[in-house]
């Protein structure tokens, strides 16, 4: 019998890559959005709003599994754990049999009061078979919309200006995260598991700049900057000062301790194929860093 999966965050970096992978498996994909729009075969847009629990029941009707995405680290709030709890209560009533949560790398080591750790605990204690995905830093943050504005600074100034120095980071492709999620949502053997998802290598930002230079066909340099760069970028998104300082401290601590440099083989173990390398990602993302050409028309 055909199964149905509700995908929250369906327009995000992992969700929009997960939807076609599930559809290719013959799954009916229900894409949750505040503004649902017409979609392709096997895809059912549905109105859903995290802040409005009255939208949960209709979105979950006859759903077999749920992909839960709350917010990225720069946007997560403490009350979202209660929203996830309410969603999972409604999912259980609707007969859902499986949940997959997108969390973040190292959250299992975070203090109990950490917002993402609270959400993990809610999922773990919900009484529903679950899988937790803890990905590292997204490769796509360099080429797609992100609070750091890295795509724009690369395209416009040929530079990556971030703190980090020689710190190693095991960047992961969101295509690979989606592939793991597709397996966990549709196949047995992943209940109660937590996967730490990384690429095959850990790189410095100078090495990242090299790979982007090769893909873009011009020199992109890494420029060392202080933590203020992160704080200012977060504040520019409208984030409250105390939260921006907290996220900045987390980022700097992870970079300086080497926590972001751990490499795992969980992607290969789950999907049966190796994780994407940064060079492979950059080759496919090169258009994001190309400058628009200006056509000059001369008067005659």
Short mmCIF file of C-alpha atoms in Angstrom, two decimals:
data_model
loop_
_atom_site.label_atom_id
_atom_site.label_comp_id
_atom_site.label_asym_id
_atom_site.label_seq_id
_atom_site.Cartn_x
_atom_site.Cartn_y
_atom_site.Cartn_z
CA UNK A 1 0.00 0.00 0.00
CA UNK A 2 1.24 3.49 -0.87
CA UNK A 3 2.48 5.42 2.16
CA UNK A 4 2.10 9.12 2.91
CA UNK A 5 4.80 11.29 4.51
CA UNK A 6 4.29 14.79 5.89
CA UNK A 7 7.34 16.96 5.25
CA UNK A 8 7.64 20.08 7.38
CA UNK A 9 10.20 22.58 6.19
CA UNK A 10 9.43 21.42 2.65
CA UNK A 11 10.88 24.57 1.08
CA UNK A 12 14.06 24.51 3.16
CA UNK A 13 17.50 23.25 2.22
CA UNK A 14 16.81 19.62 3.14
CA UNK A 15 13.04 19.53 2.65
CA UNK A 16 13.02 20.58 -1.00
CA UNK A 17 15.58 17.89 -1.76
CA UNK A 18 13.74 15.27 0.26
CA UNK A 19 10.40 15.75 -1.51
CA UNK A 20 11.52 14.49 -4.96
CA UNK A 21 13.47 11.62 -3.41
CA UNK A 22 10.37 10.42 -1.57
CA UNK A 23 8.21 10.89 -4.67
CA UNK A 24 10.69 8.79 -6.66
CA UNK A 25 10.07 6.00 -4.16
CA UNK A 26 6.35 6.14 -4.93
CA UNK A 27 5.53 7.84 -1.64
CA UNK A 28 2.74 10.40 -1.47
CA UNK A 29 4.45 13.50 -0.09
CA UNK A 30 2.42 16.03 1.83
CA UNK A 31 4.35 19.30 1.82
CA UNK A 32 3.57 21.51 4.81
CA UNK A 33 3.51 25.24 4.20
CA UNK A 34 1.73 28.38 5.36
CA UNK A 35 1.14 29.12 1.68
CA UNK A 36 0.60 25.80 -0.13
CA UNK A 37 0.96 25.90 -3.92
CA UNK A 38 0.20 23.45 -6.77
CA UNK A 39 2.77 20.68 -7.03
CA UNK A 40 3.91 17.69 -9.10
CA UNK A 41 2.57 14.14 -9.11
CA UNK A 42 2.84 12.33 -5.75
CA UNK A 43 2.99 15.70 -3.96
CA UNK A 44 0.07 17.12 -1.94
CA UNK A 45 0.55 20.70 -0.66
CA UNK A 46 -1.20 21.28 2.67
CA UNK A 47 -1.67 24.33 4.87
CA UNK A 48 0.47 24.12 8.00
CA UNK A 49 1.71 26.70 10.48
CA UNK A 50 3.89 25.80 13.46
CA UNK A 51 2.40 28.70 15.41
CA UNK A 52 -1.20 27.56 14.78
CA UNK A 53 -1.89 24.14 16.26
CA UNK A 54 -5.33 24.08 14.65
CA UNK A 55 -3.56 23.34 11.33
CA UNK A 56 -1.91 20.16 12.61
CA UNK A 57 -4.76 17.64 12.40
CA UNK A 58 -5.68 18.24 8.76
CA UNK A 59 -2.02 18.15 7.69
CA UNK A 60 -1.55 14.82 9.49
CA UNK A 61 -4.68 13.06 8.24
CA UNK A 62 -3.81 9.49 7.14
CA UNK A 63 -0.07 10.22 7.34
CA UNK A 64 2.28 7.29 7.96
CA UNK A 65 5.45 9.21 8.81
CA UNK A 66 6.55 12.77 9.60
CA UNK A 67 9.75 14.67 8.78
CA UNK A 68 10.17 17.32 11.48
CA UNK A 69 12.15 20.49 10.80
CA UNK A 70 11.70 23.31 13.30
CA UNK A 71 14.25 26.02 12.53
CA UNK A 72 17.96 26.39 12.04
CA UNK A 73 20.14 27.36 14.99
CA UNK A 74 19.85 31.07 14.20
CA UNK A 75 16.06 30.97 14.37
CA UNK A 76 15.10 28.33 16.93
CA UNK A 77 13.12 29.37 19.99
CA UNK A 78 12.53 27.74 23.35
CA UNK A 79 8.77 27.25 22.83
CA UNK A 80 9.28 25.07 19.74
CA UNK A 81 9.73 21.96 21.87
CA UNK A 82 6.10 22.35 22.97
CA UNK A 83 5.02 22.78 19.34
CA UNK A 84 6.83 19.56 18.41
CA UNK A 85 5.18 17.76 21.34
CA UNK A 86 1.76 18.92 20.16
CA UNK A 87 2.51 17.86 16.59
CA UNK A 88 3.58 14.38 17.68
CA UNK A 89 0.48 14.03 19.88
CA UNK A 90 -1.65 14.87 16.85
CA UNK A 91 0.43 12.50 14.70
CA UNK A 92 -0.19 9.63 17.09
CA UNK A 93 -3.94 10.30 17.01
CA UNK A 94 -3.79 10.35 13.20
CA UNK A 95 -2.06 6.94 13.17
CA UNK A 96 1.43 8.00 12.13
CA UNK A 97 3.96 5.26 12.78
CA UNK A 98 7.33 6.99 12.38
CA UNK A 99 9.03 10.36 12.87
CA UNK A 100 12.38 11.61 11.62
CA UNK A 101 13.79 14.76 13.25
CA UNK A 102 16.34 17.10 11.70
CA UNK A 103 18.54 18.25 14.58
CA UNK A 104 22.16 19.41 14.50
CA UNK A 105 25.63 17.96 14.96
CA UNK A 106 26.65 17.47 18.58
CA UNK A 107 23.27 18.28 20.11
CA UNK A 108 23.43 15.04 22.09
CA UNK A 109 26.30 16.65 24.03
CA UNK A 110 24.43 19.90 24.66
CA UNK A 111 23.03 20.93 28.07
CA UNK A 112 19.50 19.77 28.84
CA UNK A 113 18.18 23.34 28.54
CA UNK A 114 19.49 23.77 24.98
CA UNK A 115 16.45 24.34 22.69
CA UNK A 116 17.41 21.66 20.16
CA UNK A 117 18.23 19.15 22.89
CA UNK A 118 14.79 19.78 24.38
CA UNK A 119 13.24 18.99 21.01
CA UNK A 120 15.28 15.79 20.72
CA UNK A 121 14.05 14.73 24.16
CA UNK A 122 10.45 15.36 23.12
CA UNK A 123 10.91 13.11 20.08
CA UNK A 124 12.72 10.43 22.08
CA UNK A 125 9.99 10.37 24.73
CA UNK A 126 6.97 10.59 22.40
CA UNK A 127 6.46 6.82 22.29
CA UNK A 128 6.64 6.76 18.49
CA UNK A 129 9.42 5.00 16.51
CA UNK A 130 11.88 7.78 15.70
CA UNK A 131 15.18 8.60 14.03
CA UNK A 132 17.27 11.69 14.75
CA UNK A 133 19.52 13.24 12.11
CA UNK A 134 22.38 15.39 13.40
CA UNK A 135 24.06 16.95 10.36
CA UNK A 136 27.17 19.08 10.36
CA UNK A 137 27.43 22.47 8.69
CA UNK A 138 25.65 22.57 5.33
CA UNK A 139 27.79 22.94 2.20
CA UNK A 140 24.87 24.82 0.67
CA UNK A 141 25.32 27.67 3.15
CA UNK A 142 28.02 28.91 0.76
CA UNK A 143 25.70 29.05 -2.26
CA UNK A 144 22.14 29.53 -0.98
CA UNK A 145 20.30 31.92 1.31
CA UNK A 146 21.84 31.93 4.78
CA UNK A 147 22.23 34.45 7.59
CA UNK A 148 25.98 34.67 6.84
CA UNK A 149 25.36 36.01 3.29
CA UNK A 150 28.34 33.95 2.14
CA UNK A 151 26.92 33.45 -1.35
CA UNK A 152 26.77 37.21 -1.90
CA UNK A 153 30.23 37.99 -0.51
CA UNK A 154 31.75 35.27 -2.67
CA UNK A 155 29.92 36.48 -5.77
CA UNK A 156 30.49 40.21 -5.19
CA UNK A 157 33.82 40.42 -3.34
CA UNK A 158 35.55 37.10 -4.10
CA UNK A 159 36.04 36.40 -0.43
CA UNK A 160 34.91 34.31 2.51
CA UNK A 161 35.10 36.51 5.61
CA UNK A 162 34.51 34.41 8.71
CA UNK A 163 36.31 33.52 11.92
CA UNK A 164 37.83 30.08 12.04
CA UNK A 165 41.46 30.27 10.97
CA UNK A 166 42.75 26.73 10.52
CA UNK A 167 39.79 25.04 12.23
CA UNK A 168 38.60 21.93 10.40
CA UNK A 169 34.90 21.53 9.51
CA UNK A 170 33.30 18.41 8.01
CA UNK A 171 30.73 20.11 5.75
CA UNK A 172 27.79 17.98 4.58
CA UNK A 173 25.61 18.24 1.48
CA UNK A 174 21.89 18.68 2.03
CA UNK A 175 21.34 16.22 -0.83
CA UNK A 176 22.95 13.55 1.38
CA UNK A 177 20.92 14.56 4.42
CA UNK A 178 17.75 14.22 2.35
CA UNK A 179 18.88 10.80 1.11
CA UNK A 180 19.32 9.56 4.68
CA UNK A 181 15.95 11.02 5.66
CA UNK A 182 14.24 9.28 2.72
CA UNK A 183 15.62 5.92 3.85
CA UNK A 184 14.73 6.46 7.51
CA UNK A 185 11.18 7.55 6.62
CA UNK A 186 10.41 4.61 4.34
CA UNK A 187 12.55 1.64 5.40
CA UNK A 188 12.81 -0.47 8.54
CA UNK A 189 15.88 -0.71 10.73
CA UNK A 190 16.33 2.93 11.75
CA UNK A 191 13.97 3.29 14.69
CA UNK A 192 15.72 4.52 17.82
CA UNK A 193 18.83 5.48 15.84
CA UNK A 194 20.62 8.83 15.75
CA UNK A 195 22.91 9.57 12.82
CA UNK A 196 25.70 12.15 12.82
CA UNK A 197 25.94 13.23 9.20
CA UNK A 198 29.13 14.70 7.72
CA UNK A 199 31.03 14.80 4.48
CA UNK A 200 34.01 12.57 3.75
CA UNK A 201 36.59 15.20 4.73
CA UNK A 202 37.22 18.03 7.14
CA UNK A 203 38.38 21.28 5.56
CA UNK A 204 39.70 24.68 6.61
CA UNK A 205 38.02 27.76 5.19
CA UNK A 206 41.11 28.36 3.05
CA UNK A 207 40.59 24.91 1.52
CA UNK A 208 36.91 25.72 1.00
CA UNK A 209 37.93 28.91 -0.81
CA UNK A 210 40.22 26.87 -3.06
CA UNK A 211 37.43 24.48 -4.09
CA UNK A 212 35.08 27.38 -4.77
CA UNK A 213 37.81 29.13 -6.80
CA UNK A 214 38.20 26.06 -9.01
CA UNK A 215 34.45 25.78 -9.54
CA UNK A 216 33.87 29.51 -10.10
CA UNK A 217 36.85 29.92 -12.41
CA UNK A 218 38.36 32.83 -10.48
CA UNK A 219 40.29 33.39 -7.28
CA UNK A 220 38.22 33.41 -4.08
CA UNK A 221 40.19 34.09 -0.92
CA UNK A 222 39.58 33.38 2.73
CA UNK A 223 39.76 36.46 4.96
CA UNK A 224 40.07 35.92 8.72
CA UNK A 225 37.55 37.94 10.70
CA UNK A 226 36.55 38.12 14.33
CA UNK A 227 33.44 36.73 16.06
CA UNK A 228 31.82 40.15 15.58
CA UNK A 229 31.24 39.14 11.94
CA UNK A 230 28.86 36.38 13.05
CA UNK A 231 27.15 38.53 15.68
CA UNK A 232 26.57 41.39 13.23
CA UNK A 233 25.17 39.06 10.56
CA UNK A 234 22.75 37.51 13.04
CA UNK A 235 21.62 40.89 14.35
CA UNK A 236 20.99 41.99 10.76
CA UNK A 237 18.37 39.22 10.49
CA UNK A 238 16.46 40.75 13.41
CA UNK A 239 17.64 38.25 16.00
CA UNK A 240 17.59 39.56 19.60
CA UNK A 241 21.00 40.57 20.93
CA UNK A 242 21.16 37.93 23.68
CA UNK A 243 20.34 35.13 21.23
CA UNK A 244 22.85 36.44 18.67
CA UNK A 245 25.57 36.47 21.32
CA UNK A 246 24.63 32.93 22.40
CA UNK A 247 24.81 31.55 18.85
CA UNK A 248 28.11 33.38 18.26
CA UNK A 249 29.59 31.83 21.40
CA UNK A 250 28.45 28.35 20.31
CA UNK A 251 30.00 28.80 16.88
CA UNK A 252 33.33 30.06 18.19
CA UNK A 253 33.52 27.34 20.86
CA UNK A 254 32.84 24.60 18.30
CA UNK A 255 35.43 25.98 15.89
CA UNK A 256 38.13 26.34 18.53
CA UNK A 257 37.57 22.92 20.12
CA UNK A 258 37.51 21.04 16.82
CA UNK A 259 33.96 19.76 17.40
CA UNK A 260 32.98 20.58 13.80
CA UNK A 261 35.88 18.58 12.37
CA UNK A 262 34.66 15.07 13.22
CA UNK A 263 34.10 12.86 10.16
CA UNK A 264 31.62 9.95 10.22
CA UNK A 265 30.54 7.32 7.70
CA UNK A 266 26.85 7.36 8.66
CA UNK A 267 25.74 8.60 5.24
CA UNK A 268 27.41 5.69 3.47
CA UNK A 269 26.16 3.24 6.09
CA UNK A 270 22.53 4.30 5.62
CA UNK A 271 22.39 5.06 1.88
CA UNK A 272 24.98 2.63 0.54
CA UNK A 273 26.92 5.36 -1.27
CA UNK A 274 29.70 7.70 -0.15
CA UNK A 275 28.99 11.21 1.04
CA UNK A 276 29.45 14.12 -1.37
CA UNK A 277 32.84 15.82 -1.32
CA UNK A 278 33.10 19.60 -1.18
CA UNK A 279 34.67 19.66 -4.64
CA UNK A 280 31.69 17.74 -6.04
CA UNK A 281 29.25 20.12 -4.36
CA UNK A 282 31.14 23.21 -5.57
CA UNK A 283 31.17 22.00 -9.17
CA UNK A 284 27.40 21.68 -9.08
CA UNK A 285 26.85 25.01 -7.31
CA UNK A 286 29.15 27.16 -9.46
CA UNK A 287 26.30 29.18 -11.00
CA UNK A 288 25.54 30.68 -7.58
CA UNK A 289 28.93 32.43 -7.58
CA UNK A 290 28.93 33.68 -11.16
CA UNK A 291 28.45 37.41 -11.55
CA UNK A 292 25.67 38.59 -13.83
CA UNK A 293 26.95 39.86 -17.14
CA UNK A 294 26.04 43.34 -18.30
CA UNK A 295 25.18 43.80 -21.94
CA UNK A 296 26.33 47.13 -23.29
CA UNK A 297 24.56 48.49 -26.34
CA UNK A 298 26.58 51.05 -28.25
CA UNK A 299 24.87 53.87 -30.12
CA UNK A 300 25.50 54.00 -33.84
#
